[in-house]
């Protein structure tokens, strides 16, 4: 294989790896059943809007914010009869979901927990996700060692 082809392959690997480094991933689910095995999503406007619309079902005055800055959210609420509402997903960072007031009209809901964070899969990730950052760092380190001869990477 010629040096030019090897150079182009290394450059392609370098460019392809950049978008995944800066995209926040969150778990997404909206009820106890699908939160047992939540989906993994990449934060974008569509994902943040889905979570915002879900929040509007249970909370008052959810702001209609559009931004390019995202966070992961996990909020759990319970009703006096034992019914629970779980919302895990991606939100705009200015939503301040944990400061929202529950819409308790005609029901007895109480917020049992609320948490937002800005690292991949930080909103109720299974144990294996605890190691995802370390795996990403090791992978990027190995890739950078392999790409040391590619100018611009």
Coordinates of N, CA and C in Angstrom, one line a residue, residues 1-150:
X1 N 0.8 -1.2 0.0 CA 0.0 0.0 0.0 C 0.9 1.2 0.0
X2 N 0.5 2.2 -0.8 CA 1.4 3.4 -0.9 C 1.2 4.3 0.4
X3 N 2.2 5.1 0.6 CA 2.2 6.0 1.7 C 1.0 7.0 1.7
X4 N 0.6 7.4 0.4 CA -0.5 8.3 0.3 C -1.8 7.7 0.8
X5 N -2.0 6.4 0.4 CA -3.2 5.7 0.8 C -3.2 5.6 2.4
X6 N -2.1 5.2 2.9 CA -2.0 5.0 4.4 C -2.3 6.4 5.1
X7 N -1.7 7.4 4.5 CA -1.9 8.8 5.1 C -3.4 9.1 5.0
X8 N -4.1 8.9 3.9 CA -5.5 9.2 3.8 C -6.4 8.4 4.7
X9 N -6.0 7.1 4.9 CA -6.8 6.3 5.8 C -6.6 6.8 7.3
X10 N -5.4 7.2 7.6 CA -5.2 7.7 9.0 C -5.9 9.0 9.2
X11 N -5.9 9.8 8.2 CA -6.6 11.1 8.2 C -8.1 10.9 8.4
X12 N -8.7 9.9 7.6 CA -10.1 9.6 7.7 C -10.5 9.1 9.1
X13 N -9.6 8.3 9.7 CA -9.9 7.8 11.1 C -9.9 9.0 12.0
X14 N -9.0 9.9 11.9 CA -8.9 11.1 12.8 C -10.1 11.9 12.6
X15 N -10.6 12.2 11.4 CA -11.7 13.0 11.2 C -13.0 12.3 11.7
X16 N -13.1 11.1 11.4 CA -14.3 10.3 11.8 C -14.5 10.2 13.3
X17 N -13.4 10.2 14.1 CA -13.5 10.1 15.5 C -13.8 11.4 16.2
X18 N -13.7 12.5 15.6 CA -13.9 13.8 16.3 C -15.4 14.0 16.7
X19 N -16.4 13.8 15.8 CA -17.8 14.1 16.2 C -18.2 13.3 17.4
X20 N -17.8 12.0 17.5 CA -18.3 11.2 18.6 C -17.7 11.7 20.0
X21 N -16.6 12.4 20.0 CA -16.0 12.8 21.2 C -16.8 14.0 21.8
X22 N -17.4 14.8 21.0 CA -18.1 16.0 21.5 C -19.6 15.8 21.6
X23 N -20.2 14.7 21.3 CA -21.6 14.5 21.4 C -22.0 13.8 22.7
X24 N -22.9 14.4 23.5 CA -23.3 13.9 24.8 C -24.3 12.8 24.5
X25 N -24.1 11.7 25.2 CA -25.0 10.6 25.1 C -25.8 10.4 26.5
X26 N -27.1 10.2 26.4 CA -27.9 10.0 27.6 C -28.8 8.8 27.5
X27 N -29.2 8.3 28.6 CA -30.3 7.3 28.6 C -31.6 8.0 28.4
X28 N -32.5 7.3 27.7 CA -33.8 7.9 27.5 C -34.9 6.8 27.8
X29 N -35.9 7.2 28.6 CA -37.0 6.4 28.9 C -38.1 7.3 29.6
X30 N -39.3 6.8 29.6 CA -40.3 7.7 30.2 C -41.4 6.9 31.1
X31 N -41.1 5.7 31.4 CA -41.9 5.0 32.4 C -41.2 3.8 33.0
X32 N -41.6 3.3 34.1 CA -40.9 2.2 34.8 C -40.6 1.0 33.9
X33 N -41.5 0.7 33.0 CA -41.2 -0.5 32.1 C -40.0 -0.3 31.2
X34 N -40.1 0.9 30.4 CA -39.0 1.0 29.5 C -37.7 1.6 30.1
X35 N -37.8 2.0 31.4 CA -36.6 2.4 32.1 C -35.8 1.3 32.6
X36 N -36.4 0.1 32.6 CA -35.6 -1.1 32.9 C -34.5 -1.3 31.9
X37 N -34.7 -1.1 30.7 CA -33.8 -1.2 29.6 C -33.8 0.1 28.7
X38 N -33.3 1.2 29.2 CA -33.5 2.5 28.5 C -32.7 2.5 27.2
X39 N -33.1 3.4 26.3 CA -32.4 3.6 25.0 C -31.2 4.5 25.3
X40 N -30.2 4.4 24.5 CA -29.1 5.3 24.5 C -29.3 6.3 23.3
X41 N -29.3 7.6 23.6 CA -29.5 8.5 22.6 C -28.4 9.5 22.5
X42 N -28.2 10.2 21.4 CA -27.2 11.3 21.3 C -28.0 12.6 21.4
X43 N -27.6 13.5 22.3 CA -28.3 14.7 22.5 C -28.3 15.5 21.2
X44 N -29.5 16.0 20.9 CA -29.7 16.9 19.8 C -31.0 17.6 20.1
X45 N -31.4 18.5 19.2 CA -32.6 19.3 19.4 C -33.8 18.4 19.5
X46 N -33.9 17.4 18.7 CA -35.0 16.5 18.7 C -35.2 15.8 20.0
X47 N -34.1 15.2 20.5 CA -34.1 14.5 21.8 C -34.4 15.4 22.9
X48 N -33.9 16.7 23.0 CA -34.2 17.6 24.0 C -35.7 18.0 24.0
X49 N -36.2 18.2 22.8 CA -37.6 18.5 22.6 C -38.5 17.4 23.1
X50 N -38.2 16.1 22.9 CA -38.9 15.0 23.4 C -39.0 15.0 24.9
X51 N -37.8 15.2 25.5 CA -37.8 15.2 27.0 C -38.6 16.4 27.5
X52 N -38.4 17.6 26.9 CA -39.2 18.8 27.3 C -40.7 18.5 27.2
X53 N -41.2 17.8 26.1 CA -42.6 17.5 26.0 C -43.1 16.6 27.1
X54 N -42.2 15.6 27.4 CA -42.5 14.7 28.5 C -42.6 15.4 29.8
X55 N -41.7 16.3 30.1 CA -41.7 17.1 31.3 C -43.0 17.9 31.5
X56 N -43.5 18.4 30.3 CA -44.7 19.2 30.3 C -46.0 18.4 30.8
X57 N -45.9 17.1 30.7 CA -47.0 16.3 31.2 C -47.1 16.3 32.7
X58 N -46.0 16.5 33.4 CA -46.0 16.4 34.9 C -45.6 17.7 35.6
X59 N -45.0 18.6 34.9 CA -44.5 19.9 35.5 C -45.1 21.1 34.9
X60 N -45.1 22.2 35.8 CA -45.7 23.5 35.3 C -44.6 24.3 34.8
X61 N -44.9 25.2 33.8 CA -44.0 26.2 33.3 C -42.7 25.7 32.8
X62 N -42.7 24.6 32.1 CA -41.5 24.1 31.4 C -41.2 25.0 30.3
X63 N -40.0 25.6 30.3 CA -39.6 26.6 29.3 C -39.4 26.0 27.9
X64 N -39.8 26.8 26.9 CA -39.6 26.4 25.5 C -38.2 27.0 25.1
X65 N -37.2 26.4 25.5 CA -35.8 26.8 25.2 C -35.3 26.0 24.0
X66 N -34.5 26.7 23.2 CA -33.8 26.0 22.2 C -32.3 26.5 22.3
X67 N -31.4 25.5 22.4 CA -30.0 25.8 22.6 C -29.2 24.7 21.9
X68 N -27.9 24.9 21.9 CA -27.0 23.8 21.4 C -26.2 23.2 22.6
X69 N -26.6 23.6 23.8 CA -26.0 23.0 25.0 C -26.9 22.1 25.7
X70 N -26.5 20.9 26.0 CA -27.4 19.8 26.5 C -26.8 19.3 27.8
X71 N -27.7 18.6 28.6 CA -27.4 17.9 29.8 C -28.3 16.6 29.8
X72 N -27.9 15.6 30.5 CA -28.7 14.5 30.8 C -29.6 14.7 32.0
X73 N -30.8 14.2 32.0 CA -31.7 14.3 33.1 C -32.2 13.0 33.6
X74 N -32.4 12.9 34.9 CA -33.2 11.8 35.5 C -34.1 12.4 36.5
X75 N -35.4 12.2 36.4 CA -36.3 12.6 37.4 C -37.3 11.6 37.6
X76 N -37.6 11.3 38.9 CA -38.6 10.3 39.3 C -39.6 10.9 40.2
X77 N -40.9 10.7 40.0 CA -41.9 11.2 40.8 C -42.9 10.1 41.2
X78 N -43.5 10.2 42.3 CA -44.5 9.2 42.8 C -45.8 9.8 43.2
X79 N -46.8 9.1 43.0 CA -48.2 9.5 43.4 C -48.5 8.7 44.6
X80 N -49.5 9.3 45.4 CA -49.8 8.7 46.7 C -50.3 7.2 46.5
X81 N -50.8 6.8 45.4 CA -51.3 5.5 45.2 C -50.1 4.5 44.7
X82 N -48.9 5.0 44.7 CA -47.8 4.2 44.3 C -47.4 4.3 42.8
X83 N -48.1 5.0 42.0 CA -47.8 5.1 40.6 C -46.6 6.0 40.5
X84 N -45.7 5.6 39.6 CA -44.4 6.4 39.4 C -44.3 7.0 38.0
X85 N -43.6 8.1 37.9 CA -43.3 8.7 36.6 C -41.8 8.9 36.5
X86 N -41.2 8.2 35.6 CA -39.8 8.4 35.4 C -39.5 9.1 34.0
X87 N -38.7 10.1 34.1 CA -38.3 10.7 32.8 C -36.7 10.8 32.8
X88 N -36.2 10.1 31.9 CA -34.7 10.1 31.7 C -34.5 10.5 30.2
X89 N -33.6 11.5 30.0 CA -33.4 11.9 28.6 C -32.4 13.1 28.6
X90 N -32.4 13.8 27.5 CA -31.6 14.9 27.2 C -32.4 16.2 27.3
X91 N -31.8 17.2 27.9 CA -32.5 18.5 28.0 C -31.6 19.6 27.7
X92 N -32.1 20.7 27.3 CA -31.3 21.9 27.1 C -30.8 22.3 28.5
X93 N -29.5 22.8 28.5 CA -28.9 23.1 29.8 C -29.6 24.2 30.6
X94 N -30.3 25.0 30.0 CA -31.0 26.1 30.6 C -32.4 25.7 31.1
X95 N -32.8 24.5 30.9 CA -34.2 24.1 31.4 C -34.3 24.1 32.9
X96 N -33.2 23.8 33.6 CA -33.3 23.7 35.1 C -34.4 22.8 35.6
X97 N -34.5 21.6 35.0 CA -35.7 20.7 35.3 C -35.9 20.4 36.8
X98 N -34.8 20.4 37.5 CA -34.9 20.0 38.9 C -35.6 21.2 39.8
X99 N -35.7 22.3 39.2 CA -36.3 23.5 39.9 C -37.8 23.6 39.5
X100 N -38.3 22.8 38.6 CA -39.6 22.9 38.1 C -40.6 22.4 39.2
X101 N -41.8 23.0 39.1 CA -42.9 22.6 40.1 C -43.7 21.5 39.5
X102 N -44.0 20.5 40.3 CA -44.9 19.4 39.8 C -46.3 19.9 39.6
X103 N -47.0 19.5 38.6 CA -48.4 19.8 38.3 C -49.2 18.8 39.2
X104 N -49.6 19.2 40.3 CA -50.3 18.3 41.3 C -51.8 18.5 41.2
X105 N -52.3 19.3 40.3 CA -53.8 19.5 40.2 C -54.5 18.1 40.1
X106 N -55.4 17.9 41.1 CA -56.2 16.6 41.0 C -55.4 15.4 41.3
X107 N -54.2 15.5 41.7 CA -53.4 14.3 42.1 C -52.5 14.6 43.3
X108 N -51.8 13.6 43.7 CA -50.9 13.7 44.8 C -49.5 13.3 44.4
X109 N -48.9 14.0 43.5 CA -47.6 13.7 43.0 C -46.5 14.3 44.0
X110 N -45.4 13.7 44.1 CA -44.3 14.3 44.8 C -43.0 13.8 44.1
X111 N -42.1 14.8 43.9 CA -40.9 14.5 43.3 C -40.0 13.8 44.2
X112 N -39.6 12.5 43.9 CA -38.8 11.7 44.8 C -37.3 11.9 44.5
X113 N -36.9 12.2 43.2 CA -35.5 12.5 42.9 C -35.4 13.2 41.6
X114 N -34.4 14.0 41.5 CA -34.1 14.7 40.2 C -32.6 15.0 40.2
X115 N -32.1 14.8 39.0 CA -30.6 14.9 38.8 C -30.3 15.2 37.4
X116 N -29.4 16.2 37.1 CA -28.9 16.3 35.8 C -27.4 16.4 35.8
X117 N -26.8 16.1 34.7 CA -25.4 15.9 34.6 C -24.9 16.1 33.2
X118 N -23.6 16.2 33.0 CA -23.1 16.5 31.6 C -22.0 15.6 31.2
X119 N -22.0 14.3 31.6 CA -21.1 13.3 31.1 C -21.9 12.2 30.5
X120 N -21.3 11.5 29.5 CA -22.0 10.5 28.8 C -22.6 9.4 29.8
X121 N -23.9 9.2 29.5 CA -24.6 8.1 30.2 C -24.6 8.2 31.7
X122 N -24.7 9.5 32.2 CA -24.6 9.7 33.6 C -26.0 9.7 34.3
X123 N -27.1 9.6 33.5 CA -28.4 9.6 34.1 C -29.0 8.2 34.3
X124 N -28.6 7.6 35.3 CA -29.0 6.2 35.7 C -28.4 5.1 34.7
X125 N -27.1 5.3 34.5 CA -26.4 4.3 33.6 C -26.2 3.0 34.4
X126 N -26.3 1.9 33.6 CA -26.0 0.6 34.2 C -24.5 0.6 34.6
X127 N -24.1 -0.4 35.4 CA -22.7 -0.4 35.9 C -21.6 -0.4 34.8
X128 N -21.9 -1.0 33.6 CA -20.9 -1.1 32.6 C -20.6 0.3 32.1
X129 N -21.5 1.2 32.1 CA -21.3 2.6 31.6 C -20.3 3.3 32.5
X130 N -20.1 2.9 33.7 CA -19.1 3.5 34.5 C -17.7 3.5 33.9
X131 N -17.5 2.5 33.1 CA -16.2 2.3 32.4 C -16.1 2.9 31.0
X132 N -17.2 3.5 30.5 CA -17.2 3.9 29.1 C -16.2 5.1 28.9
X133 N -16.0 6.0 29.9 CA -15.1 7.1 29.8 C -13.7 6.5 29.7
X134 N -13.3 5.6 30.5 CA -12.0 5.0 30.5 C -11.7 4.3 29.2
X135 N -12.7 3.6 28.7 CA -12.5 2.9 27.4 C -12.3 3.9 26.3
X136 N -13.1 5.0 26.3 CA -12.9 6.1 25.3 C -11.6 6.7 25.3
X137 N -11.1 7.0 26.5 CA -9.7 7.6 26.7 C -8.7 6.7 26.2
X138 N -8.8 5.4 26.5 CA -7.8 4.4 26.1 C -7.8 4.3 24.6
X139 N -9.0 4.2 24.0 CA -9.1 4.1 22.5 C -8.5 5.3 21.8
X140 N -8.8 6.5 22.3 CA -8.3 7.7 21.7 C -6.8 7.8 21.9
X141 N -6.3 7.3 23.0 CA -4.8 7.4 23.2 C -4.1 6.5 22.2
X142 N -4.7 5.3 22.0 CA -4.1 4.3 21.1 C -4.2 4.9 19.7
X143 N -5.3 5.5 19.3 CA -5.5 6.1 18.0 C -4.5 7.2 17.8
X144 N -4.3 8.0 18.8 CA -3.3 9.2 18.6 C -1.9 8.6 18.5
X145 N -1.6 7.5 19.1 CA -0.2 7.0 19.0 C -0.1 6.5 17.5
X146 N -1.1 5.9 17.0 CA -1.1 5.4 15.6 C -1.0 6.5 14.6
X147 N -1.6 7.7 15.0 CA -1.7 8.8 14.0 C -0.6 9.8 14.2
X148 N 0.5 9.5 14.9 CA 1.5 10.5 15.2 C 2.2 11.1 14.0
X149 N 2.2 10.3 12.9 CA 2.8 10.8 11.7 C 1.9 11.5 10.7
X150 N 0.6 11.7 11.1 CA -0.4 12.4 10.3 C -0.4 13.9 10.7

